[in-house]
Coordinates of C-alpha atoms in Angstrom, one line a residue:
Chain A
M1 CA 0.3 0.1 -0.1
S2 CA 1.4 3.1 -1.0
P3 CA 2.1 5.5 1.7
I4 CA -0.6 8.1 0.8
V5 CA -3.7 5.1 0.3
S6 CA -2.6 4.7 4.2
E7 CA -2.8 8.1 4.8
K8 CA -6.2 8.0 3.9
H9 CA -7.2 5.1 5.4
R10 CA -6.0 6.7 8.7
E11 CA -8.2 10.0 8.2
E12 CA -11.2 7.8 7.4
R13 CA -10.6 5.7 10.3
K14 CA -10.0 8.9 12.8
A15 CA -13.5 10.2 11.0
L16 CA -15.0 6.8 11.9
I17 CA -14.2 7.2 15.7
L18 CA -14.4 11.0 16.0
D19 CA -18.2 10.9 14.2
A20 CA -18.9 7.9 16.6
A21 CA -17.3 10.3 19.6
K22 CA -19.3 12.8 18.8
E23 CA -22.7 10.7 19.4
V24 CA -21.8 9.1 23.0
F25 CA -20.3 12.7 23.9
I26 CA -23.8 14.2 22.8
K27 CA -25.7 11.1 24.5
K28 CA -23.6 10.6 27.6
G29 CA -22.0 14.0 28.4
F30 CA -18.1 14.6 28.5
N31 CA -17.6 12.7 31.9
A32 CA -19.6 10.3 31.6
A33 CA -17.7 8.9 28.5
T34 CA -15.6 6.1 28.1
M35 CA -13.0 4.9 25.8
Q36 CA -15.2 1.6 25.6
D37 CA -17.9 3.4 25.0
I38 CA -16.2 5.0 22.1
I39 CA -14.8 1.7 20.9
N40 CA -18.0 0.3 21.2
H41 CA -19.9 2.4 19.3
S42 CA -17.2 3.0 16.5
G43 CA -16.9 -0.7 15.6
V44 CA -12.8 0.4 15.5
S45 CA -11.3 -2.3 17.9
R46 CA -9.0 -1.1 21.0
G47 CA -5.8 -1.1 19.6
G48 CA -7.6 0.7 16.5
V49 CA -9.0 3.9 18.8
Y50 CA -5.6 3.6 21.3
T51 CA -3.3 4.0 17.8
Y52 CA -5.0 7.3 17.6
F53 CA -6.2 8.9 20.9
Q54 CA -5.0 8.2 24.3
N55 CA -8.0 8.9 26.4
T56 CA -11.4 10.7 26.2
E57 CA -10.3 14.4 26.6
D58 CA -8.1 13.5 23.5
I59 CA -10.6 12.8 21.2
F60 CA -13.2 15.5 22.7
L61 CA -10.7 18.0 22.0
A62 CA -10.8 16.1 18.5
V63 CA -14.0 16.2 17.9
M64 CA -14.0 20.0 18.7
K65 CA -11.8 21.2 16.1
K66 CA -13.7 19.2 13.5
R67 CA -16.2 21.3 14.7
D68 CA -14.2 24.5 14.4
L69 CA -13.7 23.6 10.9
E70 CA -17.7 22.7 9.7
D71 CA -18.8 25.4 11.5
A72 CA -16.3 28.4 10.4
M73 CA -17.8 30.9 8.5
D74 CA -18.4 31.1 5.2
L75 CA -18.1 34.6 4.6
T76 CA -17.4 34.5 0.4
S77 CA -21.2 32.9 0.2
M78 CA -22.9 35.2 2.5
Y79 CA -21.7 37.7 0.6
N80 CA -23.2 36.1 -2.6
E81 CA -26.6 36.3 -0.4
C82 CA -26.7 38.9 0.8
Q83 CA -27.1 42.7 -0.8
S84 CA -25.8 44.6 2.1
N85 CA -22.8 44.4 4.7
W86 CA -25.6 44.9 7.3
E87 CA -26.9 42.5 6.0
V88 CA -24.2 40.1 6.5
L89 CA -24.3 40.8 9.9
M90 CA -27.9 40.4 10.5
A91 CA -27.7 36.7 8.6
I92 CA -25.0 35.7 11.3
F93 CA -27.4 37.1 13.8
E94 CA -30.1 35.5 12.7
G95 CA -27.5 32.1 12.1
I96 CA -26.5 32.4 16.1
K97 CA -30.2 33.1 17.3
D98 CA -31.7 29.9 15.4
T99 CA -29.0 27.8 16.8
I100 CA -29.3 28.5 20.2
E101 CA -33.0 28.8 20.6
F102 CA -33.8 25.6 18.5
K103 CA -30.5 24.4 20.2
K104 CA -29.0 23.0 17.0
D105 CA -25.8 22.5 18.1
L106 CA -26.6 19.1 20.8
L107 CA -22.6 19.4 21.8
V108 CA -23.3 22.5 23.9
P109 CA -23.7 21.0 27.4
A110 CA -20.5 18.5 27.0
I111 CA -18.7 21.2 26.5
Y112 CA -19.4 23.3 28.8
E113 CA -19.5 20.2 31.0
Y114 CA -15.8 19.8 29.9
Y115 CA -14.7 23.6 30.0
F116 CA -15.5 23.4 33.7
T117 CA -14.3 20.2 34.8
V118 CA -10.9 18.7 33.3
G119 CA -10.2 21.9 30.9
F120 CA -10.5 23.9 33.5
T121 CA -7.5 21.6 35.0
T122 CA -5.9 20.7 32.0
K123 CA -6.2 23.8 29.9
N124 CA -5.6 21.7 27.2
H125 CA -8.7 23.2 25.2
L126 CA -7.6 27.4 25.6
S127 CA -5.4 27.6 22.5
S128 CA -8.5 26.1 19.9
L129 CA -10.6 28.0 22.1
E130 CA -8.7 31.4 21.8
E131 CA -8.3 30.4 18.0
R132 CA -12.3 30.3 17.8
Y133 CA -13.1 33.3 19.2
K134 CA -10.1 35.2 17.0
K135 CA -11.4 33.9 14.0
M136 CA -15.1 35.0 15.2
K137 CA -14.0 38.2 16.0
D138 CA -11.9 38.7 12.7
S139 CA -15.2 37.8 10.8
L140 CA -17.7 40.4 12.0
S141 CA -14.8 42.9 12.6
A142 CA -13.9 42.6 8.3
I143 CA -18.0 42.9 7.5
I144 CA -18.3 46.2 9.7
R145 CA -14.6 47.4 8.6
R146 CA -16.1 46.7 4.9
G147 CA -19.4 48.7 5.3
V148 CA -17.4 51.8 6.3
E149 CA -14.9 51.4 3.4
E150 CA -17.9 50.9 1.8
G151 CA -19.9 54.0 3.4
E152 CA -22.9 51.8 4.2
F153 CA -21.7 52.1 8.3
T154 CA -20.3 55.6 10.5
A155 CA -18.1 53.6 12.6
V156 CA -17.3 55.9 15.9
I157 CA -16.0 52.9 17.9
D158 CA -13.1 50.3 16.7
C159 CA -14.6 47.7 14.9
D160 CA -12.9 44.8 16.7
D161 CA -14.1 45.9 20.2
M162 CA -17.8 45.7 18.5
A163 CA -16.7 42.7 17.2
W164 CA -15.6 41.5 20.8
S165 CA -19.0 42.9 22.0
M166 CA -21.1 40.7 19.9
I167 CA -19.0 37.9 21.1
S168 CA -19.6 38.3 24.4
F169 CA -23.2 38.9 23.8
F170 CA -23.7 35.9 22.1
D171 CA -21.9 34.3 24.5
G172 CA -24.0 35.2 27.3
I173 CA -27.5 34.4 25.5
Y174 CA -25.8 30.5 25.1
I175 CA -25.3 31.1 28.2
G176 CA -28.8 32.0 29.9
S177 CA -30.8 30.0 27.3
F178 CA -28.9 27.2 28.5
Q179 CA -30.0 27.3 32.0
L180 CA -32.9 29.0 31.8
G181 CA -34.2 28.2 28.2
P182 CA -34.6 30.9 25.5
E183 CA -38.4 31.8 26.5
K184 CA -37.4 32.8 30.1
I185 CA -34.6 35.3 28.9
K186 CA -36.6 37.0 25.9
I187 CA -33.9 35.7 23.2
G188 CA -35.8 37.3 20.6
N189 CA -35.8 40.2 22.2
Q190 CA -32.7 40.7 23.2
F191 CA -31.9 39.6 20.0
E192 CA -33.9 43.0 18.1
V193 CA -32.4 44.8 20.9
F194 CA -28.6 44.5 20.4
K195 CA -29.3 44.8 16.8
S196 CA -30.7 48.4 17.3
Y197 CA -27.3 49.2 19.5
L198 CA -25.4 48.3 16.1
K199 CA -27.5 49.5 13.9
L200 CA -27.2 53.1 15.7
T201 CA -23.6 52.9 16.5
L202 CA -23.1 52.2 13.0
S203 CA -25.9 54.9 12.0
V204 CA -26.5 52.1 9.2
N205 CA -26.9 54.7 6.0
K206 CA -28.3 51.6 3.4
A207 CA -30.0 48.7 5.3
Chain B
M1 CA -33.9 27.0 76.4
S2 CA -36.1 28.7 74.8
P3 CA -37.6 28.5 71.1
I4 CA -36.3 32.0 70.2
V5 CA -32.5 31.1 71.2
S6 CA -32.5 27.7 69.6
E7 CA -33.0 28.8 66.3
K8 CA -30.7 31.7 66.7
H9 CA -28.6 28.8 68.0
R10 CA -29.3 26.6 64.3
E11 CA -29.1 29.5 62.0
E12 CA -25.7 30.4 63.9
R13 CA -24.4 27.0 63.4
K14 CA -25.8 26.5 60.2
A15 CA -23.8 30.1 59.0
L16 CA -20.8 28.5 60.2
I17 CA -20.9 25.3 58.3
L18 CA -22.0 27.5 54.9
D19 CA -18.8 29.6 55.1
A20 CA -16.5 26.8 55.7
A21 CA -18.3 24.7 53.1
K22 CA -17.9 27.7 50.7
E23 CA -13.9 27.9 51.4
V24 CA -13.5 24.1 50.5
F25 CA -15.9 24.5 47.2
I26 CA -13.6 27.8 46.2
K27 CA -10.7 25.2 47.2
K28 CA -11.8 22.4 46.0
G29 CA -14.6 22.8 42.8
F30 CA -18.0 21.3 43.6
N31 CA -17.7 17.6 42.5
A32 CA -14.2 17.0 44.3
A33 CA -15.5 18.4 47.9
T34 CA -17.1 16.0 50.4
M35 CA -19.3 15.6 53.3
Q36 CA -16.1 14.7 55.3
D37 CA -14.0 17.7 53.7
I38 CA -16.6 20.4 55.3
I39 CA -17.4 18.4 58.6
N40 CA -13.5 19.0 59.4
H41 CA -13.1 22.0 57.8
S42 CA -15.9 23.4 60.0
G43 CA -15.7 21.9 63.1
V44 CA -19.3 21.1 63.8
S45 CA -19.6 17.6 64.3
R46 CA -21.0 15.3 61.6
G47 CA -24.4 14.7 63.0
G48 CA -23.9 18.7 63.4
V49 CA -23.9 18.9 60.1
Y50 CA -25.8 16.1 58.9
T51 CA -28.6 17.6 60.7
Y52 CA -29.5 20.4 58.8
F53 CA -28.1 19.1 55.4
Q54 CA -28.4 16.0 53.3
N55 CA -25.8 16.2 51.1
T56 CA -22.3 18.9 49.5
E57 CA -25.4 19.9 46.6
D58 CA -27.9 21.2 49.2
I59 CA -24.8 22.7 50.9
F60 CA -23.8 24.4 47.8
L61 CA -27.4 25.6 46.7
A62 CA -27.6 27.2 50.3
V63 CA -23.5 28.6 50.1
M64 CA -25.3 30.4 46.7
K65 CA -28.5 31.5 48.6
K66 CA -26.7 33.0 51.1
R67 CA -24.4 34.8 48.1
D68 CA -27.6 35.9 46.2
L69 CA -28.4 38.1 49.6
E70 CA -24.9 39.4 50.2
D71 CA -24.7 40.6 46.6
A72 CA -28.5 42.2 46.3
M73 CA -28.2 45.2 45.2
D74 CA -28.9 48.4 47.1
L75 CA -30.0 50.7 45.0
T76 CA -31.1 53.2 47.5
S77 CA -27.7 53.4 48.5
M78 CA -26.6 53.9 44.9
Y79 CA -28.5 56.8 44.8
N80 CA -27.4 58.4 47.9
E81 CA -23.8 58.6 46.3
C82 CA -25.1 58.9 42.4
Q83 CA -25.6 62.3 40.7
S84 CA -28.1 60.8 38.2
N85 CA -29.5 57.5 36.9
W86 CA -26.9 57.5 34.7
E87 CA -24.5 57.2 36.7
V88 CA -25.9 54.7 38.9
L89 CA -26.1 52.7 35.9
M90 CA -22.4 53.1 35.1
A91 CA -21.3 52.4 38.7
I92 CA -23.3 48.9 38.6
F93 CA -21.1 48.4 35.3
E94 CA -17.8 49.5 37.0
G95 CA -18.7 47.0 40.1
I96 CA -18.9 43.9 37.6
K97 CA -15.9 45.0 35.7
D98 CA -14.4 44.8 39.0
T99 CA -15.7 41.8 40.2
I100 CA -14.5 39.9 36.7
E101 CA -11.2 42.1 35.6
F102 CA -10.1 40.6 39.4
K103 CA -11.9 37.5 40.5
K104 CA -13.5 39.5 43.2
D105 CA -15.9 36.2 43.0
L106 CA -14.0 33.1 44.3
L107 CA -17.1 31.0 44.2
V108 CA -17.5 31.3 40.4
P109 CA -15.4 28.1 39.3
A110 CA -17.4 26.3 41.6
I111 CA -20.7 27.5 39.9
Y112 CA -19.8 26.9 37.2
E113 CA -18.3 23.8 37.7
Y114 CA -22.2 22.7 39.3
Y115 CA -24.1 24.0 36.8
F116 CA -22.5 22.1 33.6
T117 CA -22.3 19.0 35.6
V118 CA -25.0 17.9 38.9
G119 CA -26.6 20.8 38.2
F120 CA -26.9 19.7 34.9
T121 CA -29.0 16.7 35.8
T122 CA -31.0 18.0 38.9
K123 CA -31.8 21.4 38.3
N124 CA -32.2 22.2 41.9
H125 CA -30.5 25.4 41.5
L126 CA -32.6 26.7 38.6
S127 CA -35.6 28.3 41.0
S128 CA -32.7 30.1 42.3
L129 CA -31.0 31.0 39.4
E130 CA -34.3 32.3 37.8
E131 CA -34.8 34.6 40.7
R132 CA -31.3 35.9 40.6
Y133 CA -31.7 37.1 37.0
K134 CA -35.1 38.6 37.8
K135 CA -34.0 40.3 40.4
M136 CA -31.5 41.9 38.7
K137 CA -33.3 42.2 35.0
D138 CA -35.6 44.3 37.5
S139 CA -32.7 46.5 39.0
L140 CA -31.6 47.6 35.9
S141 CA -35.3 47.8 34.1
A142 CA -35.9 50.4 37.1
I143 CA -32.3 52.5 36.8
I144 CA -33.6 53.0 33.2
R145 CA -37.2 53.4 33.3
R146 CA -36.9 56.0 36.3
G147 CA -34.0 57.7 34.1
V148 CA -37.0 58.2 31.0
E149 CA -39.4 59.6 33.9
E150 CA -37.1 61.7 35.0
G151 CA -36.3 63.1 31.6
E152 CA -32.3 62.1 31.5
F153 CA -33.3 59.1 29.4
T154 CA -35.2 58.4 26.1
A155 CA -36.2 55.1 25.9
V156 CA -36.9 54.2 22.6
I157 CA -36.6 50.7 23.5
D158 CA -38.6 48.1 26.1
C159 CA -36.6 49.1 29.7
D160 CA -36.8 45.1 30.6
D161 CA -35.4 44.4 27.4
M162 CA -32.4 46.3 27.6
A163 CA -31.8 45.3 30.6
W164 CA -31.7 41.3 29.3
S165 CA -29.1 42.6 26.6
M166 CA -27.1 44.2 29.5
I167 CA -27.1 40.8 31.8
S168 CA -26.2 38.6 28.5
F169 CA -23.2 40.6 27.9
F170 CA -21.9 40.4 31.4
D171 CA -22.6 36.6 31.4
G172 CA -21.0 36.8 28.1
I173 CA -17.6 38.6 29.9
Y174 CA -17.8 36.2 32.3
I175 CA -17.1 33.4 30.9
G176 CA -14.6 34.8 27.8
S177 CA -12.5 36.0 31.0
F178 CA -12.6 32.6 32.9
Q179 CA -11.6 30.9 30.0
L180 CA -9.0 33.1 28.2
G181 CA -8.9 35.9 30.6
P182 CA -9.8 39.3 30.9
E183 CA -7.2 40.8 28.5
K184 CA -7.5 38.5 25.5
I185 CA -11.3 39.6 25.6
K186 CA -10.4 42.9 25.8
I187 CA -12.8 43.8 29.0
G188 CA -11.9 47.4 29.2
N189 CA -12.6 48.2 25.7
Q190 CA -15.9 45.9 25.7
F191 CA -17.4 47.6 29.0
E192 CA -16.2 50.9 26.7
V193 CA -18.4 49.7 23.7
F194 CA -21.5 49.0 25.8
K195 CA -21.4 51.7 27.7
S196 CA -22.0 53.6 24.6
Y197 CA -24.3 51.6 22.9
L198 CA -26.9 52.7 25.6
K199 CA -25.5 56.1 25.8
L200 CA -26.7 56.5 22.1
T201 CA -30.1 54.3 22.3
L202 CA -30.9 56.3 25.7
S203 CA -29.8 59.9 24.2
V204 CA -28.1 60.4 27.7
N205 CA -28.8 63.6 28.5
K206 CA -27.5 64.9 31.2
A207 CA -24.3 62.8 31.9

């Protein structure tokens, strides 16, 4: 077997393990999931799984990395579908609101559990998390900056700082909805309010 | 012993246990803390502790309830110290920023850990948490409403919804700082940005 085929085979096996592991983590949470659960659910042999991963944290970090790649915002395609920078920003808001409101990201409970138990001690997730925050911040900031350059927005505030404030707002909504449910914290109204903040601050000219 | 003295004695013993337990939770986190740890650290007998509390979750919920009472915003005294509704709002912002930035609330790691492990299953904390959110929302909303009534603010948005958006923002900053540290997420700049949103939205007239 050529090394290229072998590498492809490795990647396929890893993907198989990660997909199975994701289902296990969704069902059992992070701490209750065992290597045996993942071995059983993936159908890959014990030796096979341990070839790639040492423990459930290893696997969980790989699952989150895969999710980050899948989640990555495709700004180019958003710009193709939207008429203005404001519309792109609002499409992102809608997407995040939907994900939270309809609990589309089933891995979230396990992620929070990991963050505040094992991850709090090992800190093994922090470099990826920082990267995730940074990418999100850069994307949001780029949209605002482009809007300013095109005369659609008037920015009186630093674009990066506005982007950070959006991320905090999304994170807070995530936590609040996770705990009390989206209705109790009035998620719909909150998104409208935050949109108003931005609209006023950016003096949106074309939206 | 009269029933009144006995009740006072009970309350003192409970307070003693809760203060000791808080220190244990701060040191060990929620899940690693045992009843034995709390018995040892409080100096109260096993039987004494179990008279009041069945398990560590029971104690943790009581510790959080005590914290809620201590945390409760004293709007009356804030109004005495501030010149305007805007100043009161800003004083609250400063207080929260300080608490997050300088990690003043040492119980936070244990609280998050509890929320996303045992609490996620038992949901025993949710009624208190809902109460905590509601009180915070009501306080913030009342400040905005008073500002509108006094002609200091012009509110174009529902006061409750604005209050909710502040809570989400604070929660998001909490989580982001907890994970990456306050500097990485630019907590100072974020607070300034959020203040600008409010100032613009409320068309603050006297501040």
